[in-house]
Amino acid sequence: MHFLDQAKIYIRSGAGGPGAVSFRREKYIEYGGPDGGNGGRGGDVVFEAAAGLNTLIDFRYTQHFKAPRGGHGMGKNRNGAAGKELVIKVPVGTQIVSDEDRETVLADLTEAGQRVVMLEGGLGGRGNASYKTSTNRAPRQHQPGEPVQEMWVWLRLKLLADVGLVGTPNAGKSTFINKLSNTKAKVGDYAFTTLRPQLGVVHHKNREFVLADIPGLIEGAADGAGIGDRFLGHIERCRVLVHLIDISSADPVEAMQIVEEELEAYGGGLEEKPRLVALNKIDLVDDELAADYARELLKAGAHEVFPISGATGKGISKLLDAVIEYLPAATVTERPEGEQEEAGEKPWSPI
């Protein structure tokens, strides 16, 4: 499945149905009079966060969403049918952003099943029967029904994860997340192997949490260098960041400082999040050199350094112990061994 984290769509609520102008005329019935019914209410446009979705790719092919209008009022005091609400299902973590400035957040769907009415359908118009009075016995006025509401909005997906994984290209992030989860992230001996965010569920000591891996950051990413910083939004909701540093790089201290500067330049609260520094690929060097680099990183500002090997798994358990300390019990779920989630068989549609 292709990953898409931004999409522009057009939404329109349903118009209210017009009221009817009608008079009762039946054979052998002495008294007639107005009997025009009211129009039906138009359909609302509703966004709903659906569990199990992690991309907006469907909105690349379906971009216009229009709720049905209300039915016309009719004679014999029959009211028009109300338009059915249009429910647009989006991944959990989706923000609905105004198209005018692309900054104003209209809604933020952070929980599965959360619903928000973005556009309300128009009210139906009154029929002439509702205008009848003792002095106006044969009214002919009616209402046409309220018009539609319409707008363009941007959908912006920010993945929900407990832990974010950052680092420069080739720091070993893909190998690390593949080691801990069933994620099949691409691994290669070249820069920017990861081109889109990856999510993995990590199990550790009968507990689990979601780990998010984003493409590597290079100097100037905030200004668009490399892949840029557009994917940093996916770790804004994380509670802790794991900063992976390649011990075989030319200068691990400089690599740490580059990523720290790019996080600060991006903002969004990332510079204030707790970070765990992991010195990766220690299987390529001896223990003495790894200890020297760890001391240099501590002097450069790292709070604690965890020497690990994403390939062999050495030191990872201690790192995960530290990660869990930052996660409250509400976000760490205990699940019996062997329990499997059942996948829905019905194909998904955005409406």
Short mmCIF file of C-alpha atoms in Angstrom, two decimals:
data_model
loop_
_atom_site.label_atom_id
_atom_site.label_comp_id
_atom_site.label_asym_id
_atom_site.label_seq_id
_atom_site.Cartn_x
_atom_site.Cartn_y
_atom_site.Cartn_z
CA MET A 1 0.00 0.00 0.00
CA HIS A 2 1.36 3.43 -0.95
CA PHE A 3 1.84 5.96 1.83
CA LEU A 4 0.28 9.41 1.52
CA ASP A 5 0.09 11.79 4.45
CA GLN A 6 -1.52 14.85 2.80
CA ALA A 7 -4.54 15.19 0.57
CA LYS A 8 -6.81 18.01 -0.57
CA ILE A 9 -10.52 17.24 -0.88
CA TYR A 10 -13.77 19.06 -1.62
CA ILE A 11 -16.73 18.55 0.70
CA ARG A 12 -20.33 19.73 0.32
CA SER A 13 -23.31 19.22 2.59
CA GLY A 14 -26.79 18.56 1.31
CA ALA A 15 -29.24 21.39 0.61
CA GLY A 16 -32.57 21.47 2.39
CA GLY A 17 -35.53 20.37 0.34
CA PRO A 18 -38.09 23.02 -0.67
CA GLY A 19 -41.52 23.15 0.92
CA ALA A 20 -44.55 22.36 -1.21
CA VAL A 21 -47.48 24.55 -2.26
CA SER A 22 -50.49 22.28 -2.48
CA PHE A 23 -54.25 22.44 -1.85
CA ARG A 24 -56.51 19.59 -0.95
CA ARG A 25 -58.95 18.81 -3.75
CA GLU A 26 -60.80 15.55 -3.39
CA LYS A 27 -64.15 14.53 -4.75
CA TYR A 28 -67.01 14.55 -2.25
CA ILE A 29 -64.81 16.28 0.36
CA GLU A 30 -66.45 19.56 1.28
CA TYR A 31 -63.57 21.36 2.95
CA GLY A 32 -60.21 21.71 1.23
CA GLY A 33 -57.30 23.92 2.15
CA PRO A 34 -53.50 24.03 2.03
CA ASP A 35 -51.75 20.72 2.58
CA GLY A 36 -48.17 21.33 1.32
CA GLY A 37 -45.56 19.50 3.42
CA ASN A 38 -42.16 20.71 4.58
CA GLY A 39 -38.91 19.89 2.81
CA GLY A 40 -36.42 17.41 4.26
CA ARG A 41 -33.15 18.34 5.93
CA GLY A 42 -29.96 17.96 3.89
CA GLY A 43 -27.25 15.46 4.82
CA ASP A 44 -24.30 16.37 7.05
CA VAL A 45 -20.65 15.79 6.16
CA VAL A 46 -19.06 13.81 9.01
CA PHE A 47 -15.42 12.75 9.47
CA GLU A 48 -14.80 9.59 11.47
CA ALA A 49 -11.46 8.18 12.65
CA ALA A 50 -11.23 4.51 11.67
CA ALA A 51 -8.82 2.07 13.27
CA GLY A 52 -6.53 0.05 11.00
CA LEU A 53 -5.80 2.84 8.49
CA ASN A 54 -2.40 4.53 8.19
CA THR A 55 -2.48 6.28 4.81
CA LEU A 56 -4.56 8.81 2.87
CA ILE A 57 -3.87 7.20 -0.50
CA ASP A 58 -7.59 6.62 -1.20
CA PHE A 59 -8.17 10.38 -1.26
CA ARG A 60 -5.82 10.74 -4.21
CA TYR A 61 -8.40 8.98 -6.39
CA THR A 62 -11.60 10.20 -4.69
CA GLN A 63 -11.46 13.93 -4.00
CA HIS A 64 -15.07 15.15 -4.13
CA PHE A 65 -17.55 14.26 -1.41
CA LYS A 66 -21.15 15.49 -1.61
CA ALA A 67 -23.88 14.66 0.87
CA PRO A 68 -27.40 14.05 -0.52
CA ARG A 69 -29.96 16.85 -0.42
CA GLY A 70 -33.28 16.75 1.41
CA GLY A 71 -36.40 15.62 -0.36
CA HIS A 72 -39.16 17.94 -1.62
CA GLY A 73 -42.26 18.48 0.43
CA MET A 74 -45.43 17.11 -1.16
CA GLY A 75 -49.17 17.40 -0.96
CA LYS A 76 -51.33 15.66 1.65
CA ASN A 77 -48.99 17.12 4.30
CA ARG A 78 -46.16 14.80 3.31
CA ASN A 79 -42.73 16.00 4.44
CA GLY A 80 -39.65 15.38 2.34
CA ALA A 81 -37.15 12.69 3.33
CA ALA A 82 -34.04 13.83 5.19
CA GLY A 83 -30.73 13.41 3.36
CA LYS A 84 -28.47 10.69 4.74
CA GLU A 85 -25.28 11.91 6.40
CA LEU A 86 -22.06 11.36 4.48
CA VAL A 87 -19.42 9.70 6.70
CA ILE A 88 -15.81 10.05 5.50
CA LYS A 89 -13.48 7.60 7.24
CA VAL A 90 -9.90 8.73 7.83
CA PRO A 91 -6.93 7.23 9.72
CA VAL A 92 -6.55 7.92 13.42
CA GLY A 93 -4.27 10.93 13.81
CA THR A 94 -5.69 12.87 10.85
CA GLN A 95 -5.98 16.64 11.10
CA ILE A 96 -8.49 18.58 9.01
CA VAL A 97 -6.84 21.85 7.98
CA SER A 98 -8.33 24.93 6.37
CA ASP A 99 -7.42 25.44 2.71
CA GLU A 100 -7.26 29.21 3.15
CA ASP A 101 -4.00 29.34 5.09
CA ARG A 102 -3.14 25.60 5.40
CA GLU A 103 -2.38 26.22 9.07
CA THR A 104 -5.72 26.52 10.89
CA VAL A 105 -6.65 23.10 12.30
CA LEU A 106 -10.42 22.65 12.08
CA ALA A 107 -10.47 19.21 13.71
CA ASP A 108 -7.98 16.70 15.09
CA LEU A 109 -9.10 13.05 15.16
CA THR A 110 -6.88 11.26 17.67
CA GLU A 111 -9.06 8.37 18.85
CA ALA A 112 -10.64 5.50 16.96
CA GLY A 113 -14.36 6.09 16.49
CA GLN A 114 -14.11 9.85 17.08
CA ARG A 115 -16.55 11.76 14.87
CA VAL A 116 -16.84 15.42 13.96
CA VAL A 117 -19.56 17.12 11.90
CA MET A 118 -17.64 19.37 9.54
CA LEU A 119 -20.58 20.72 7.49
CA GLU A 120 -24.22 20.65 8.51
CA GLY A 121 -26.96 19.99 5.99
CA GLY A 122 -29.44 22.76 5.20
CA LEU A 123 -32.82 22.86 6.91
CA GLY A 124 -35.82 22.01 4.80
CA GLY A 125 -38.19 24.76 3.71
CA ARG A 126 -41.68 25.19 5.10
CA GLY A 127 -44.67 24.13 3.04
CA ASN A 128 -47.74 26.33 2.61
CA ALA A 129 -49.72 24.29 5.17
CA SER A 130 -47.54 25.74 7.93
CA TYR A 131 -48.56 29.29 6.93
CA LYS A 132 -52.29 28.73 7.38
CA THR A 133 -53.94 31.05 9.90
CA SER A 134 -57.47 32.13 10.70
CA THR A 135 -57.06 35.16 8.46
CA ASN A 136 -54.88 33.55 5.79
CA ARG A 137 -56.92 30.53 4.77
CA ALA A 138 -55.21 29.83 1.44
CA PRO A 139 -51.49 30.73 1.75
CA ARG A 140 -49.30 30.27 -1.27
CA GLN A 141 -45.95 31.13 0.26
CA HIS A 142 -43.32 28.51 0.93
CA GLN A 143 -39.59 28.30 1.65
CA PRO A 144 -37.01 26.91 -0.77
CA GLY A 145 -34.81 25.28 1.88
CA GLU A 146 -31.37 26.31 3.08
CA PRO A 147 -28.52 26.16 0.54
CA VAL A 148 -25.51 23.85 0.73
CA GLN A 149 -22.29 24.49 2.61
CA GLU A 150 -19.11 23.70 0.74
CA MET A 151 -15.38 24.05 1.22
CA TRP A 152 -11.97 22.66 0.29
CA VAL A 153 -9.96 21.20 3.14
CA TRP A 154 -6.57 19.53 3.56
CA LEU A 155 -6.23 16.22 5.33
CA ARG A 156 -2.91 15.96 7.14
CA LEU A 157 -1.96 12.66 8.74
CA LYS A 158 0.25 12.59 11.82
CA LEU A 159 0.83 9.00 12.79
CA LEU A 160 0.14 8.02 16.36
CA ALA A 161 3.18 6.37 17.91
CA ASP A 162 4.60 6.15 21.40
CA VAL A 163 8.26 6.30 20.39
CA GLY A 164 9.93 8.11 17.49
CA LEU A 165 13.15 7.00 15.81
CA VAL A 166 15.43 9.73 14.41
CA GLY A 167 18.93 9.91 13.03
CA THR A 168 21.01 10.69 9.97
CA PRO A 169 20.78 8.52 6.84
CA ASN A 170 22.40 5.08 7.21
CA ALA A 171 22.31 5.23 11.00
CA GLY A 172 20.70 1.78 11.00
CA LYS A 173 17.13 2.81 11.80
CA SER A 174 15.53 0.36 9.36
CA THR A 175 17.60 -2.55 10.68
CA PHE A 176 16.70 -1.51 14.22
CA ILE A 177 12.93 -1.43 13.64
CA ASN A 178 13.05 -4.67 11.65
CA LYS A 179 14.84 -6.34 14.55
CA LEU A 180 12.18 -5.26 17.06
CA SER A 181 9.00 -5.73 15.03
CA ASN A 182 7.51 -7.41 11.98
CA THR A 183 8.06 -4.30 9.89
CA LYS A 184 9.69 -5.02 6.54
CA ALA A 185 11.54 -1.72 6.17
CA LYS A 186 13.94 -1.53 3.25
CA VAL A 187 17.62 -1.85 4.19
CA GLY A 188 20.40 -0.68 1.86
CA ASP A 189 23.97 0.58 1.89
CA TYR A 190 23.11 4.02 0.57
CA ALA A 191 21.56 7.24 1.86
CA PHE A 192 17.79 7.71 2.14
CA THR A 193 16.89 4.03 1.94
CA THR A 194 13.76 4.93 3.92
CA LEU A 195 11.53 7.21 1.86
CA ARG A 196 8.38 7.14 3.99
CA PRO A 197 7.54 6.66 7.68
CA GLN A 198 7.35 3.12 9.01
CA LEU A 199 5.36 1.89 12.01
CA GLY A 200 6.18 -1.18 14.07
CA VAL A 201 4.68 -2.72 17.19
CA VAL A 202 7.40 -3.61 19.69
CA HIS A 203 6.85 -6.29 22.35
CA HIS A 204 9.10 -6.15 25.41
CA LYS A 205 8.57 -7.83 28.76
CA ASN A 206 4.90 -8.64 28.05
CA ARG A 207 4.22 -5.05 27.08
CA GLU A 208 3.95 -3.37 23.72
CA PHE A 209 4.29 0.08 22.18
CA VAL A 210 4.32 1.60 18.70
CA LEU A 211 7.64 2.69 17.21
CA ALA A 212 7.77 5.15 14.28
CA ASP A 213 10.75 5.39 11.93
CA ILE A 214 11.09 8.41 9.63
CA PRO A 215 13.55 9.15 6.81
CA GLY A 216 17.00 10.33 7.87
CA LEU A 217 17.82 13.97 8.51
CA ILE A 218 20.81 15.80 7.05
CA GLU A 219 22.13 19.28 7.64
CA GLY A 220 19.72 21.82 6.15
CA ALA A 221 16.71 19.51 6.27
CA ALA A 222 14.62 22.34 7.73
CA ASP A 223 15.35 24.28 4.53
CA GLY A 224 14.45 21.36 2.27
CA ALA A 225 17.79 19.56 1.94
CA GLY A 226 17.53 15.84 1.28
CA ILE A 227 13.98 14.68 1.86
CA GLY A 228 13.52 17.68 4.13
CA ASP A 229 11.64 17.74 7.41
CA ARG A 230 8.09 17.11 6.16
CA PHE A 231 7.95 13.73 7.92
CA LEU A 232 8.88 15.14 11.32
CA GLY A 233 5.18 15.83 11.90
CA HIS A 234 4.69 12.08 12.34
CA ILE A 235 6.71 12.06 15.56
CA GLU A 236 5.16 15.18 17.10
CA ARG A 237 2.78 13.01 19.13
CA CYS A 238 5.51 10.66 20.42
CA ARG A 239 6.33 10.66 24.12
CA VAL A 240 10.03 9.95 23.71
CA LEU A 241 12.53 9.99 20.84
CA VAL A 242 15.29 7.45 20.26
CA HIS A 243 18.24 9.11 18.52
CA LEU A 244 20.25 6.50 16.62
CA ILE A 245 23.89 7.36 15.87
CA ASP A 246 26.17 5.33 13.61
CA ILE A 247 29.42 4.60 15.47
CA SER A 248 31.18 3.99 12.13
CA SER A 249 30.40 7.50 10.84
CA ALA A 250 33.15 10.08 10.44
CA ASP A 251 32.12 12.03 13.56
CA PRO A 252 29.31 10.64 15.77
CA VAL A 253 29.25 13.82 17.87
CA GLU A 254 28.68 15.96 14.78
CA ALA A 255 25.95 13.57 13.61
CA MET A 256 24.14 14.00 16.93
CA GLN A 257 24.43 17.78 16.78
CA ILE A 258 23.10 17.93 13.19
CA VAL A 259 19.92 16.07 14.12
CA GLU A 260 19.46 18.13 17.30
CA GLU A 261 19.75 21.38 15.32
CA GLU A 262 17.22 20.21 12.73
CA LEU A 263 14.73 19.20 15.43
CA GLU A 264 15.09 22.62 17.02
CA ALA A 265 14.70 24.38 13.66
CA TYR A 266 11.51 22.44 12.93
CA GLY A 267 9.90 23.29 16.27
CA GLY A 268 6.54 21.68 16.98
CA GLY A 269 7.72 20.81 20.49
CA LEU A 270 10.24 18.23 19.25
CA GLU A 271 13.16 20.03 20.84
CA GLU A 272 11.52 19.62 24.25
CA LYS A 273 10.79 15.89 24.02
CA PRO A 274 12.98 13.51 26.04
CA ARG A 275 15.59 11.76 23.92
CA LEU A 276 17.52 8.55 24.39
CA VAL A 277 20.80 8.43 22.47
CA ALA A 278 21.66 5.00 21.07
CA LEU A 279 25.17 4.42 19.70
CA ASN A 280 24.46 1.87 16.99
CA LYS A 281 26.61 -0.71 15.14
CA ILE A 282 28.93 -1.45 18.06
CA ASP A 283 29.45 -4.90 16.54
CA LEU A 284 31.79 -3.21 14.03
CA VAL A 285 34.23 -1.84 16.68
CA ASP A 286 35.82 -3.01 19.90
CA ASP A 287 34.39 -2.24 23.32
CA GLU A 288 37.07 0.32 24.17
CA LEU A 289 36.32 2.49 21.13
CA ALA A 290 32.58 2.28 21.83
CA ALA A 291 33.17 3.45 25.40
CA ASP A 292 35.27 6.39 24.17
CA TYR A 293 32.57 7.53 21.75
CA ALA A 294 29.93 7.19 24.47
CA ARG A 295 31.94 9.49 26.74
CA GLU A 296 32.29 12.05 23.93
CA LEU A 297 28.52 12.04 23.34
CA LEU A 298 27.91 12.58 27.05
CA LYS A 299 30.26 15.55 27.02
CA ALA A 300 28.42 16.93 23.95
CA GLY A 301 25.11 17.02 25.83
CA ALA A 302 23.62 13.53 25.70
CA HIS A 303 21.82 12.64 28.93
CA GLU A 304 22.54 8.91 28.64
CA VAL A 305 24.09 6.81 25.89
CA PHE A 306 23.08 3.21 25.10
CA PRO A 307 25.64 1.25 23.04
CA ILE A 308 23.62 -1.16 20.88
CA SER A 309 23.77 -3.28 17.75
CA GLY A 310 20.67 -3.35 15.59
CA ALA A 311 22.06 -6.30 13.65
CA THR A 312 22.91 -8.59 16.58
CA GLY A 313 20.49 -7.20 19.19
CA LYS A 314 23.25 -6.46 21.73
CA GLY A 315 22.25 -3.77 24.25
CA ILE A 316 18.73 -3.35 22.85
CA SER A 317 17.01 -4.81 25.91
CA LYS A 318 18.50 -2.15 28.18
CA LEU A 319 17.42 0.57 25.75
CA LEU A 320 13.85 -0.73 25.67
CA ASP A 321 13.79 -0.80 29.47
CA ALA A 322 14.58 2.92 29.42
CA VAL A 323 11.95 3.57 26.73
CA ILE A 324 9.18 1.98 28.78
CA GLU A 325 9.99 4.27 31.70
CA TYR A 326 8.73 7.22 29.63
CA LEU A 327 5.44 5.57 28.70
CA PRO A 328 2.53 5.81 31.13
CA ALA A 329 0.51 2.72 31.81
CA ALA A 330 -2.36 4.07 29.67
CA THR A 331 -0.26 3.85 26.51
CA VAL A 332 1.45 0.53 27.21
CA THR A 333 -0.90 -2.38 26.61
CA GLU A 334 -0.50 -5.81 28.11
CA ARG A 335 -1.71 -8.59 25.81
CA PRO A 336 -1.75 -12.32 26.48
CA GLU A 337 0.69 -14.33 24.45
CA GLY A 338 -0.77 -15.90 21.34
CA GLU A 339 -3.63 -13.44 21.03
CA GLN A 340 -4.11 -12.32 17.45
CA GLU A 341 -6.03 -9.40 16.04
CA GLU A 342 -8.68 -10.31 13.52
CA ALA A 343 -8.46 -8.36 10.31
CA GLY A 344 -11.70 -7.22 8.73
CA GLU A 345 -12.58 -9.00 5.52
CA LYS A 346 -14.69 -6.18 4.11
CA PRO A 347 -12.70 -3.93 1.72
CA TRP A 348 -12.27 -0.43 3.03
CA SER A 349 -13.74 2.66 1.39
CA PRO A 350 -13.34 6.32 2.48
CA ILE A 351 -17.15 6.70 2.56
#
